[in-house]
């Protein structure tokens, strides 16, 4: 009988690459040979190609008080949404951000200690804020010659030497925070709706008489770009939400408060200083669904969206609404709910989280 350890390398790679992302840590710990194999770029590329061929996309969501990895396959009739298991056990999660394979999970209770995590490697790293009055705003990266330099920007409200601090940035490579001297008319007008695309963070903003627009925080220049137009005009009571499409495109949802009609647009071009749009779908009969929490994900090929929200008929239940053209609607029960839903799309990455020296804190 041939043992797994004696299989040819190509065959072993083919088998292991089909394992779910939440099993990677167990695979790496099995033996040195498997650990070395999973670290190779060819292995990661094969995993991504298999996921794309299966027409699945993954999201990280807070479900049943646990942060879980959920796979969604809209090309299947059954088991469209599958929870691949608990990824990390945290209490009082307030926000979940994702960029380049790294997930940042914020603590809504203390605001002083958050966790950075790569589900692919099973690596975590705790990050301590300099003040309990600082809130993580987004995670992103600057692309350098040979690698990505990951950073976290936070919105702050405290003073250093009688000078007000509004924004500060944390660099993973240097394990240090520093204050950002930003001069922006809308720097304090953000809604908490941040999505990372191509390493930068985009936020939906409504600022007084200036109306509504998008703002990009560029992690390379470490500053805000100009106001970017939305593809529609919304009322203050309308629901507007953002989502990323495999971290390459930006999607925006708008549900009208009076008619409950829903429209979803997707970017055909997205840069810190420029954006253009095309309509993905218009669902005209959405009375069964009134979006509250704004977590949604799209399948561009099928022109279908999945909106995560509370069930309107059964209290304390999470529900996924699958929406297509002409108002197609299907409900999938996800079980008991947390007080509110938080989540983000997830794209696996082999990037390593640099570990701190023993006894060294942020």
mmCIF file of C-alpha atoms in Angstrom:
data_model
loop_
_atom_site.group_PDB
_atom_site.id
_atom_site.type_symbol
_atom_site.label_atom_id
_atom_site.label_comp_id
_atom_site.label_asym_id
_atom_site.label_seq_id
_atom_site.Cartn_x
_atom_site.Cartn_y
_atom_site.Cartn_z
ATOM 1 C CA UNK A 1 0.000 0.000 0.000
ATOM 2 C CA UNK A 2 1.350 3.425 -0.989
ATOM 3 C CA UNK A 3 1.379 5.936 1.871
ATOM 4 C CA UNK A 4 0.534 9.609 1.398
ATOM 5 C CA UNK A 5 4.089 10.572 2.315
ATOM 6 C CA UNK A 6 5.425 8.437 -0.558
ATOM 7 C CA UNK A 7 3.235 9.922 -3.277
ATOM 8 C CA UNK A 8 4.890 11.866 -6.123
ATOM 9 C CA UNK A 9 5.129 15.566 -5.389
ATOM 10 C CA UNK A 10 2.739 16.622 -8.173
ATOM 11 C CA UNK A 11 0.069 14.167 -7.038
ATOM 12 C CA UNK A 12 0.478 15.189 -3.396
ATOM 13 C CA UNK A 13 0.116 18.855 -4.361
ATOM 14 C CA UNK A 14 -3.035 18.032 -6.338
ATOM 15 C CA UNK A 15 -4.600 16.282 -3.343
ATOM 16 C CA UNK A 16 -3.653 18.764 -0.621
ATOM 17 C CA UNK A 17 -4.600 21.826 -2.685
ATOM 18 C CA UNK A 18 -8.208 20.617 -2.677
ATOM 19 C CA UNK A 19 -8.440 20.765 1.112
ATOM 20 C CA UNK A 20 -10.517 23.632 2.581
ATOM 21 C CA UNK A 21 -8.683 26.739 3.762
ATOM 22 C CA UNK A 22 -9.507 26.098 7.421
ATOM 23 C CA UNK A 23 -7.641 22.758 7.203
ATOM 24 C CA UNK A 24 -4.333 24.291 6.112
ATOM 25 C CA UNK A 25 -2.946 24.631 9.614
ATOM 26 C CA UNK A 26 -3.517 20.928 10.352
ATOM 27 C CA UNK A 27 -1.931 19.979 7.011
ATOM 28 C CA UNK A 28 1.169 22.078 7.680
ATOM 29 C CA UNK A 29 1.604 20.562 11.138
ATOM 30 C CA UNK A 30 1.432 16.997 9.784
ATOM 31 C CA UNK A 31 5.044 16.866 8.634
ATOM 32 C CA UNK A 32 7.907 19.010 7.379
ATOM 33 C CA UNK A 33 7.390 17.874 3.764
ATOM 34 C CA UNK A 34 3.753 18.989 3.686
ATOM 35 C CA UNK A 35 4.592 22.272 5.401
ATOM 36 C CA UNK A 36 7.246 23.039 2.775
ATOM 37 C CA UNK A 37 4.857 22.147 -0.039
ATOM 38 C CA UNK A 38 2.083 24.469 1.187
ATOM 39 C CA UNK A 39 4.533 27.370 1.398
ATOM 40 C CA UNK A 40 5.318 27.220 -2.308
ATOM 41 C CA UNK A 41 3.726 29.735 -4.676
ATOM 42 C CA UNK A 42 2.659 26.987 -7.103
ATOM 43 C CA UNK A 43 0.560 25.394 -4.347
ATOM 44 C CA UNK A 44 -1.285 28.628 -3.576
ATOM 45 C CA UNK A 45 -1.920 29.319 -7.267
ATOM 46 C CA UNK A 46 -3.392 25.857 -7.695
ATOM 47 C CA UNK A 47 -5.690 26.436 -4.720
ATOM 48 C CA UNK A 48 -6.970 29.708 -6.176
ATOM 49 C CA UNK A 49 -7.490 28.143 -9.618
ATOM 50 C CA UNK A 50 -9.467 25.282 -8.095
ATOM 51 C CA UNK A 51 -11.631 27.702 -6.111
ATOM 52 C CA UNK A 52 -12.316 29.728 -9.237
ATOM 53 C CA UNK A 53 -13.102 26.606 -11.265
ATOM 54 C CA UNK A 54 -15.554 25.540 -8.575
ATOM 55 C CA UNK A 55 -17.168 28.989 -8.952
ATOM 56 C CA UNK A 56 -17.028 29.562 -5.219
ATOM 57 C CA UNK A 57 -16.163 32.631 -3.256
ATOM 58 C CA UNK A 58 -15.470 32.877 0.436
ATOM 59 C CA UNK A 59 -16.498 35.320 3.130
ATOM 60 C CA UNK A 60 -15.540 35.720 6.771
ATOM 61 C CA UNK A 61 -18.574 36.309 8.981
ATOM 62 C CA UNK A 62 -19.555 36.447 12.614
ATOM 63 C CA UNK A 63 -22.086 33.654 13.113
ATOM 64 C CA UNK A 64 -23.318 32.159 16.374
ATOM 65 C CA UNK A 65 -20.811 34.361 18.227
ATOM 66 C CA UNK A 66 -17.962 32.749 16.250
ATOM 67 C CA UNK A 67 -15.901 34.083 13.362
ATOM 68 C CA UNK A 68 -16.413 31.565 10.544
ATOM 69 C CA UNK A 69 -15.238 30.980 7.002
ATOM 70 C CA UNK A 70 -18.250 30.596 4.699
ATOM 71 C CA UNK A 71 -18.095 29.375 1.094
ATOM 72 C CA UNK A 72 -20.786 30.446 -1.372
ATOM 73 C CA UNK A 73 -21.467 28.669 -4.650
ATOM 74 C CA UNK A 74 -24.371 30.201 -6.548
ATOM 75 C CA UNK A 75 -24.029 27.651 -9.342
ATOM 76 C CA UNK A 76 -25.395 24.866 -7.113
ATOM 77 C CA UNK A 77 -28.994 24.113 -6.225
ATOM 78 C CA UNK A 78 -28.209 22.608 -2.814
ATOM 79 C CA UNK A 79 -25.626 23.571 -0.188
ATOM 80 C CA UNK A 80 -25.269 27.001 -1.790
ATOM 81 C CA UNK A 81 -23.886 28.411 1.455
ATOM 82 C CA UNK A 82 -21.607 26.232 3.526
ATOM 83 C CA UNK A 83 -19.937 27.059 6.809
ATOM 84 C CA UNK A 84 -16.465 25.544 6.723
ATOM 85 C CA UNK A 85 -16.095 25.772 10.468
ATOM 86 C CA UNK A 86 -15.015 28.095 13.234
ATOM 87 C CA UNK A 87 -11.846 29.961 12.444
ATOM 88 C CA UNK A 88 -11.148 31.889 15.596
ATOM 89 C CA UNK A 89 -12.952 32.273 18.937
ATOM 90 C CA UNK A 90 -13.332 35.882 20.043
ATOM 91 C CA UNK A 91 -15.871 37.733 22.121
ATOM 92 C CA UNK A 92 -17.519 41.089 21.384
ATOM 93 C CA UNK A 93 -16.410 41.416 17.753
ATOM 94 C CA UNK A 94 -17.390 44.794 16.322
ATOM 95 C CA UNK A 95 -15.758 44.900 12.860
ATOM 96 C CA UNK A 96 -14.109 42.495 10.429
ATOM 97 C CA UNK A 97 -11.788 43.874 7.731
ATOM 98 C CA UNK A 98 -9.931 41.992 5.011
ATOM 99 C CA UNK A 99 -7.155 42.841 2.583
ATOM 100 C CA UNK A 100 -4.642 40.684 0.727
ATOM 101 C CA UNK A 101 -5.390 37.527 2.695
ATOM 102 C CA UNK A 102 -5.154 39.168 6.129
ATOM 103 C CA UNK A 103 -8.215 39.603 8.336
ATOM 104 C CA UNK A 104 -8.352 42.299 11.013
ATOM 105 C CA UNK A 105 -10.895 41.704 13.773
ATOM 106 C CA UNK A 106 -11.674 44.533 16.160
ATOM 107 C CA UNK A 107 -12.836 44.267 19.754
ATOM 108 C CA UNK A 108 -15.923 46.370 20.415
ATOM 109 C CA UNK A 109 -15.526 46.290 24.189
ATOM 110 C CA UNK A 110 -12.074 47.651 24.940
ATOM 111 C CA UNK A 111 -10.923 49.131 21.588
ATOM 112 C CA UNK A 112 -7.390 48.598 22.847
ATOM 113 C CA UNK A 113 -6.461 45.137 21.602
ATOM 114 C CA UNK A 114 -7.397 43.795 18.176
ATOM 115 C CA UNK A 115 -6.203 40.759 16.268
ATOM 116 C CA UNK A 116 -4.645 40.353 12.840
ATOM 117 C CA UNK A 117 -5.098 36.906 11.381
ATOM 118 C CA UNK A 118 -4.331 34.867 8.257
ATOM 119 C CA UNK A 119 -6.750 31.902 8.100
ATOM 120 C CA UNK A 120 -4.616 30.243 5.412
ATOM 121 C CA UNK A 121 -1.642 29.852 7.773
ATOM 122 C CA UNK A 122 -3.578 29.921 11.029
ATOM 123 C CA UNK A 123 -1.303 32.768 12.178
ATOM 124 C CA UNK A 124 -2.463 35.516 14.520
ATOM 125 C CA UNK A 125 -0.918 38.634 15.944
ATOM 126 C CA UNK A 126 -2.384 40.925 18.576
ATOM 127 C CA UNK A 127 -2.226 44.663 17.982
ATOM 128 C CA UNK A 128 -2.560 47.130 20.820
ATOM 129 C CA UNK A 129 -3.819 50.638 20.139
ATOM 130 C CA UNK A 130 -2.074 53.641 21.693
ATOM 131 C CA UNK A 131 -5.396 54.925 23.004
ATOM 132 C CA UNK A 132 -8.810 53.470 23.786
ATOM 133 C CA UNK A 133 -10.170 56.394 21.748
ATOM 134 C CA UNK A 134 -8.666 55.065 18.501
ATOM 135 C CA UNK A 135 -10.725 52.843 16.205
ATOM 136 C CA UNK A 136 -9.356 50.780 13.330
ATOM 137 C CA UNK A 137 -10.576 52.248 10.071
ATOM 138 C CA UNK A 138 -9.099 49.928 7.421
ATOM 139 C CA UNK A 139 -6.293 47.561 6.479
ATOM 140 C CA UNK A 140 -4.324 47.802 3.236
ATOM 141 C CA UNK A 141 -0.882 47.566 1.734
ATOM 142 C CA UNK A 142 1.773 49.419 -0.202
ATOM 143 C CA UNK A 143 3.226 47.438 -3.098
ATOM 144 C CA UNK A 144 7.019 47.473 -3.078
ATOM 145 C CA UNK A 145 9.487 45.917 -5.503
ATOM 146 C CA UNK A 146 9.494 42.426 -4.046
ATOM 147 C CA UNK A 147 6.682 42.369 -1.507
ATOM 148 C CA UNK A 148 3.693 44.071 0.072
ATOM 149 C CA UNK A 149 4.041 46.279 3.119
ATOM 150 C CA UNK A 150 0.842 45.891 5.165
ATOM 151 C CA UNK A 151 -0.531 48.775 7.203
ATOM 152 C CA UNK A 152 -3.540 49.564 9.382
ATOM 153 C CA UNK A 153 -5.013 53.047 9.628
ATOM 154 C CA UNK A 154 -7.156 54.074 12.587
ATOM 155 C CA UNK A 155 -9.483 56.967 13.279
ATOM 156 C CA UNK A 156 -8.480 58.563 16.553
ATOM 157 C CA UNK A 157 -9.737 61.165 18.970
ATOM 158 C CA UNK A 158 -7.105 62.001 21.564
ATOM 159 C CA UNK A 159 -4.268 64.455 22.216
ATOM 160 C CA UNK A 160 -0.476 64.222 22.244
ATOM 161 C CA UNK A 161 1.301 67.284 23.703
ATOM 162 C CA UNK A 162 -1.910 69.343 23.341
ATOM 163 C CA UNK A 163 -2.168 68.428 19.652
ATOM 164 C CA UNK A 164 -5.281 66.607 18.486
ATOM 165 C CA UNK A 165 -4.731 63.249 16.778
ATOM 166 C CA UNK A 166 -7.352 62.353 14.142
ATOM 167 C CA UNK A 167 -5.609 59.554 12.254
ATOM 168 C CA UNK A 168 -2.666 57.252 12.879
ATOM 169 C CA UNK A 169 -1.123 54.358 10.989
ATOM 170 C CA UNK A 170 0.412 51.074 12.090
ATOM 171 C CA UNK A 171 3.099 49.298 10.061
ATOM 172 C CA UNK A 172 3.336 45.549 10.471
ATOM 173 C CA UNK A 173 6.984 45.425 9.392
ATOM 174 C CA UNK A 174 8.176 47.877 12.048
ATOM 175 C CA UNK A 175 5.489 47.038 14.642
ATOM 176 C CA UNK A 176 4.904 50.728 15.346
ATOM 177 C CA UNK A 177 2.208 53.414 15.281
ATOM 178 C CA UNK A 178 2.731 56.953 14.030
ATOM 179 C CA UNK A 179 0.455 59.965 13.678
ATOM 180 C CA UNK A 180 -0.764 60.979 10.215
ATOM 181 C CA UNK A 181 -0.915 64.687 9.487
ATOM 182 C CA UNK A 182 -3.913 64.703 7.170
ATOM 183 C CA UNK A 183 -5.584 67.820 5.859
ATOM 184 C CA UNK A 184 -8.991 66.799 4.538
ATOM 185 C CA UNK A 185 -12.308 68.643 4.582
ATOM 186 C CA UNK A 186 -14.149 65.348 5.007
ATOM 187 C CA UNK A 187 -11.699 63.520 7.277
ATOM 188 C CA UNK A 188 -14.215 63.370 10.121
ATOM 189 C CA UNK A 189 -17.327 62.775 7.986
ATOM 190 C CA UNK A 190 -16.912 59.046 7.328
ATOM 191 C CA UNK A 191 -19.570 56.453 7.678
ATOM 192 C CA UNK A 192 -18.134 53.190 9.003
ATOM 193 C CA UNK A 193 -18.330 51.304 5.710
ATOM 194 C CA UNK A 194 -14.834 50.472 4.502
ATOM 195 C CA UNK A 195 -13.912 48.007 1.751
ATOM 196 C CA UNK A 196 -10.406 47.192 0.516
ATOM 197 C CA UNK A 197 -9.782 46.898 -3.228
ATOM 198 C CA UNK A 198 -6.301 46.502 -4.763
ATOM 199 C CA UNK A 199 -4.696 47.330 -1.411
ATOM 200 C CA UNK A 200 -6.569 50.601 -0.811
ATOM 201 C CA UNK A 201 -9.635 51.366 1.322
ATOM 202 C CA UNK A 202 -12.834 52.883 -0.073
ATOM 203 C CA UNK A 203 -15.498 54.498 2.088
ATOM 204 C CA UNK A 204 -19.032 55.691 1.409
ATOM 205 C CA UNK A 205 -19.441 59.211 2.747
ATOM 206 C CA UNK A 206 -22.271 61.697 3.142
ATOM 207 C CA UNK A 207 -20.905 65.077 4.182
ATOM 208 C CA UNK A 208 -23.373 67.886 4.806
ATOM 209 C CA UNK A 209 -24.016 70.067 1.787
ATOM 210 C CA UNK A 210 -21.411 68.239 -0.297
ATOM 211 C CA UNK A 211 -23.715 65.281 -0.850
ATOM 212 C CA UNK A 212 -22.593 61.659 -1.065
ATOM 213 C CA UNK A 213 -19.473 60.208 -2.599
ATOM 214 C CA UNK A 214 -16.666 57.701 -2.183
ATOM 215 C CA UNK A 215 -13.299 58.469 -0.639
ATOM 216 C CA UNK A 216 -10.198 56.334 -1.080
ATOM 217 C CA UNK A 217 -7.436 56.060 1.491
ATOM 218 C CA UNK A 218 -4.274 55.333 -0.511
ATOM 219 C CA UNK A 219 -1.855 53.203 1.547
ATOM 220 C CA UNK A 220 1.061 54.137 -0.706
ATOM 221 C CA UNK A 221 0.721 57.919 -0.355
ATOM 222 C CA UNK A 222 -0.883 57.531 3.108
ATOM 223 C CA UNK A 223 -3.513 60.096 2.273
ATOM 224 C CA UNK A 224 -7.060 60.557 1.022
ATOM 225 C CA UNK A 225 -7.890 60.903 -2.653
ATOM 226 C CA UNK A 226 -10.520 63.203 -4.193
ATOM 227 C CA UNK A 227 -14.266 62.656 -3.886
ATOM 228 C CA UNK A 228 -15.325 59.902 -6.294
ATOM 229 C CA UNK A 229 -18.838 59.832 -7.796
ATOM 230 C CA UNK A 230 -21.439 57.161 -7.130
ATOM 231 C CA UNK A 231 -23.567 55.802 -9.996
ATOM 232 C CA UNK A 232 -26.804 57.037 -8.384
ATOM 233 C CA UNK A 233 -28.261 59.680 -6.087
ATOM 234 C CA UNK A 234 -29.717 58.378 -2.845
ATOM 235 C CA UNK A 235 -31.931 59.791 -0.110
ATOM 236 C CA UNK A 236 -30.700 59.891 3.480
ATOM 237 C CA UNK A 237 -33.164 57.128 4.335
ATOM 238 C CA UNK A 238 -31.996 54.841 1.528
ATOM 239 C CA UNK A 239 -29.648 51.975 2.350
ATOM 240 C CA UNK A 240 -26.208 52.170 0.697
ATOM 241 C CA UNK A 241 -23.599 49.418 1.151
ATOM 242 C CA UNK A 242 -20.201 48.504 -0.317
ATOM 243 C CA UNK A 243 -18.572 45.184 -1.110
ATOM 244 C CA UNK A 244 -15.454 43.992 -2.912
ATOM 245 C CA UNK A 245 -15.382 41.471 -5.766
ATOM 246 C CA UNK A 246 -12.312 39.268 -5.238
ATOM 247 C CA UNK A 247 -10.479 42.445 -4.152
ATOM 248 C CA UNK A 248 -10.288 43.625 -7.768
ATOM 249 C CA UNK A 249 -13.569 45.507 -8.161
ATOM 250 C CA UNK A 250 -15.904 47.524 -5.985
ATOM 251 C CA UNK A 251 -19.643 46.826 -5.791
ATOM 252 C CA UNK A 252 -22.228 49.233 -4.377
ATOM 253 C CA UNK A 253 -25.806 48.436 -3.358
ATOM 254 C CA UNK A 254 -28.661 50.910 -2.981
ATOM 255 C CA UNK A 255 -32.117 50.048 -1.656
ATOM 256 C CA UNK A 256 -34.760 52.771 -1.862
ATOM 257 C CA UNK A 257 -36.579 53.424 1.385
ATOM 258 C CA UNK A 258 -39.961 54.127 -0.263
ATOM 259 C CA UNK A 259 -40.204 51.428 -2.986
ATOM 260 C CA UNK A 260 -37.651 48.952 -1.549
ATOM 261 C CA UNK A 261 -36.288 48.564 -5.089
ATOM 262 C CA UNK A 262 -32.671 47.444 -5.019
ATOM 263 C CA UNK A 263 -29.909 48.148 -7.524
ATOM 264 C CA UNK A 264 -26.312 46.923 -7.530
ATOM 265 C CA UNK A 265 -23.503 48.496 -9.538
ATOM 266 C CA UNK A 266 -19.969 47.228 -10.073
ATOM 267 C CA UNK A 267 -16.857 49.181 -10.971
ATOM 268 C CA UNK A 268 -15.443 48.803 -14.474
ATOM 269 C CA UNK A 269 -12.453 50.874 -13.337
ATOM 270 C CA UNK A 270 -11.330 51.649 -9.804
ATOM 271 C CA UNK A 271 -8.311 53.706 -8.759
ATOM 272 C CA UNK A 272 -7.685 56.112 -5.857
ATOM 273 C CA UNK A 273 -8.391 59.069 -8.157
ATOM 274 C CA UNK A 274 -10.919 57.639 -10.611
ATOM 275 C CA UNK A 275 -13.903 55.287 -10.850
ATOM 276 C CA UNK A 276 -16.406 54.256 -13.519
ATOM 277 C CA UNK A 277 -19.506 52.082 -13.102
ATOM 278 C CA UNK A 278 -21.847 49.664 -14.838
ATOM 279 C CA UNK A 279 -25.111 48.277 -13.517
ATOM 280 C CA UNK A 280 -24.995 44.641 -12.429
ATOM 281 C CA UNK A 281 -28.644 44.054 -11.571
ATOM 282 C CA UNK A 282 -31.915 45.721 -10.591
ATOM 283 C CA UNK A 283 -34.270 43.794 -8.319
ATOM 284 C CA UNK A 284 -37.645 45.489 -8.466
ATOM 285 C CA UNK A 285 -39.671 43.491 -5.935
ATOM 286 C CA UNK A 286 -37.749 43.409 -2.680
ATOM 287 C CA UNK A 287 -40.486 43.776 -0.084
ATOM 288 C CA UNK A 288 -39.406 40.562 1.716
ATOM 289 C CA UNK A 289 -36.007 42.145 2.346
ATOM 290 C CA UNK A 290 -35.129 45.460 3.923
ATOM 291 C CA UNK A 291 -31.352 45.664 4.189
ATOM 292 C CA UNK A 292 -30.199 46.694 7.661
ATOM 293 C CA UNK A 293 -26.587 45.616 8.062
ATOM 294 C CA UNK A 294 -25.253 46.022 4.533
ATOM 295 C CA UNK A 295 -23.297 42.778 4.142
ATOM 296 C CA UNK A 296 -23.625 41.586 0.560
ATOM 297 C CA UNK A 297 -21.536 39.749 -2.036
ATOM 298 C CA UNK A 298 -21.967 39.367 -5.787
ATOM 299 C CA UNK A 299 -21.348 36.808 -8.523
ATOM 300 C CA UNK A 300 -20.641 38.946 -11.561
ATOM 301 C CA UNK A 301 -20.909 36.061 -14.031
ATOM 302 C CA UNK A 302 -24.407 34.995 -12.956
ATOM 303 C CA UNK A 303 -25.574 38.532 -12.075
ATOM 304 C CA UNK A 304 -26.626 37.305 -8.651
ATOM 305 C CA UNK A 305 -26.102 38.800 -5.196
ATOM 306 C CA UNK A 306 -26.197 37.329 -1.698
ATOM 307 C CA UNK A 307 -27.362 39.691 1.043
ATOM 308 C CA UNK A 308 -26.857 38.679 4.674
ATOM 309 C CA UNK A 309 -29.417 40.091 7.070
ATOM 310 C CA UNK A 310 -31.911 39.330 9.812
ATOM 311 C CA UNK A 311 -34.945 37.207 9.060
ATOM 312 C CA UNK A 312 -38.066 39.383 8.925
ATOM 313 C CA UNK A 313 -40.383 36.628 10.146
ATOM 314 C CA UNK A 314 -38.290 34.748 12.726
ATOM 315 C CA UNK A 315 -36.476 36.803 15.343
ATOM 316 C CA UNK A 316 -32.813 36.273 16.158
ATOM 317 C CA UNK A 317 -32.073 34.324 12.964
ATOM 318 C CA UNK A 318 -29.421 35.043 10.343
ATOM 319 C CA UNK A 319 -30.668 34.743 6.778
ATOM 320 C CA UNK A 320 -28.982 34.858 3.383
ATOM 321 C CA UNK A 321 -31.140 36.280 0.599
ATOM 322 C CA UNK A 322 -30.090 35.230 -2.916
ATOM 323 C CA UNK A 323 -31.149 37.898 -5.396
ATOM 324 C CA UNK A 324 -31.079 37.760 -9.177
ATOM 325 C CA UNK A 325 -32.505 39.637 -12.105
ATOM 326 C CA UNK A 326 -36.265 40.280 -12.220
ATOM 327 C CA UNK A 327 -36.485 40.159 -8.437
ATOM 328 C CA UNK A 328 -35.589 36.459 -8.019
ATOM 329 C CA UNK A 329 -35.406 35.763 -4.313
ATOM 330 C CA UNK A 330 -34.379 32.710 -2.322
ATOM 331 C CA UNK A 331 -33.811 32.465 1.421
ATOM 332 C CA UNK A 332 -31.231 30.345 3.224
ATOM 333 C CA UNK A 333 -31.469 30.044 7.003
ATOM 334 C CA UNK A 334 -28.079 30.408 8.713
ATOM 335 C CA UNK A 335 -29.158 29.705 12.281
ATOM 336 C CA UNK A 336 -29.160 31.718 15.491
ATOM 337 C CA UNK A 337 -27.839 35.232 15.106
ATOM 338 C CA UNK A 338 -25.393 37.468 16.848
ATOM 339 C CA UNK A 339 -26.675 40.884 18.010
ATOM 340 C CA UNK A 340 -25.641 42.219 14.594
ATOM 341 C CA UNK A 341 -24.011 40.874 11.463
ATOM 342 C CA UNK A 342 -20.464 41.706 10.470
ATOM 343 C CA UNK A 343 -18.454 40.201 7.652
ATOM 344 C CA UNK A 344 -16.199 40.697 4.664
ATOM 345 C CA UNK A 345 -15.083 38.849 1.545
ATOM 346 C CA UNK A 346 -12.007 36.656 1.854
ATOM 347 C CA UNK A 347 -9.322 35.773 -0.704
ATOM 348 C CA UNK A 348 -6.676 33.264 0.529
ATOM 349 C CA UNK A 349 -3.073 34.408 0.552
ATOM 350 C CA UNK A 350 0.227 32.799 1.508
ATOM 351 C CA UNK A 351 1.561 36.052 2.987
ATOM 352 C CA UNK A 352 3.195 35.438 6.349
ATOM 353 C CA UNK A 353 2.419 37.502 9.436
ATOM 354 C CA UNK A 354 5.734 38.500 10.956
ATOM 355 C CA UNK A 355 5.738 37.289 14.545
ATOM 356 C CA UNK A 356 6.955 39.486 17.386
ATOM 357 C CA UNK A 357 9.879 38.506 19.534
ATOM 358 C CA UNK A 358 8.966 36.738 22.763
ATOM 359 C CA UNK A 359 7.920 39.166 25.427
ATOM 360 C CA UNK A 360 7.710 42.053 22.974
ATOM 361 C CA UNK A 361 4.371 43.834 22.776
ATOM 362 C CA UNK A 362 3.026 46.404 20.345
#
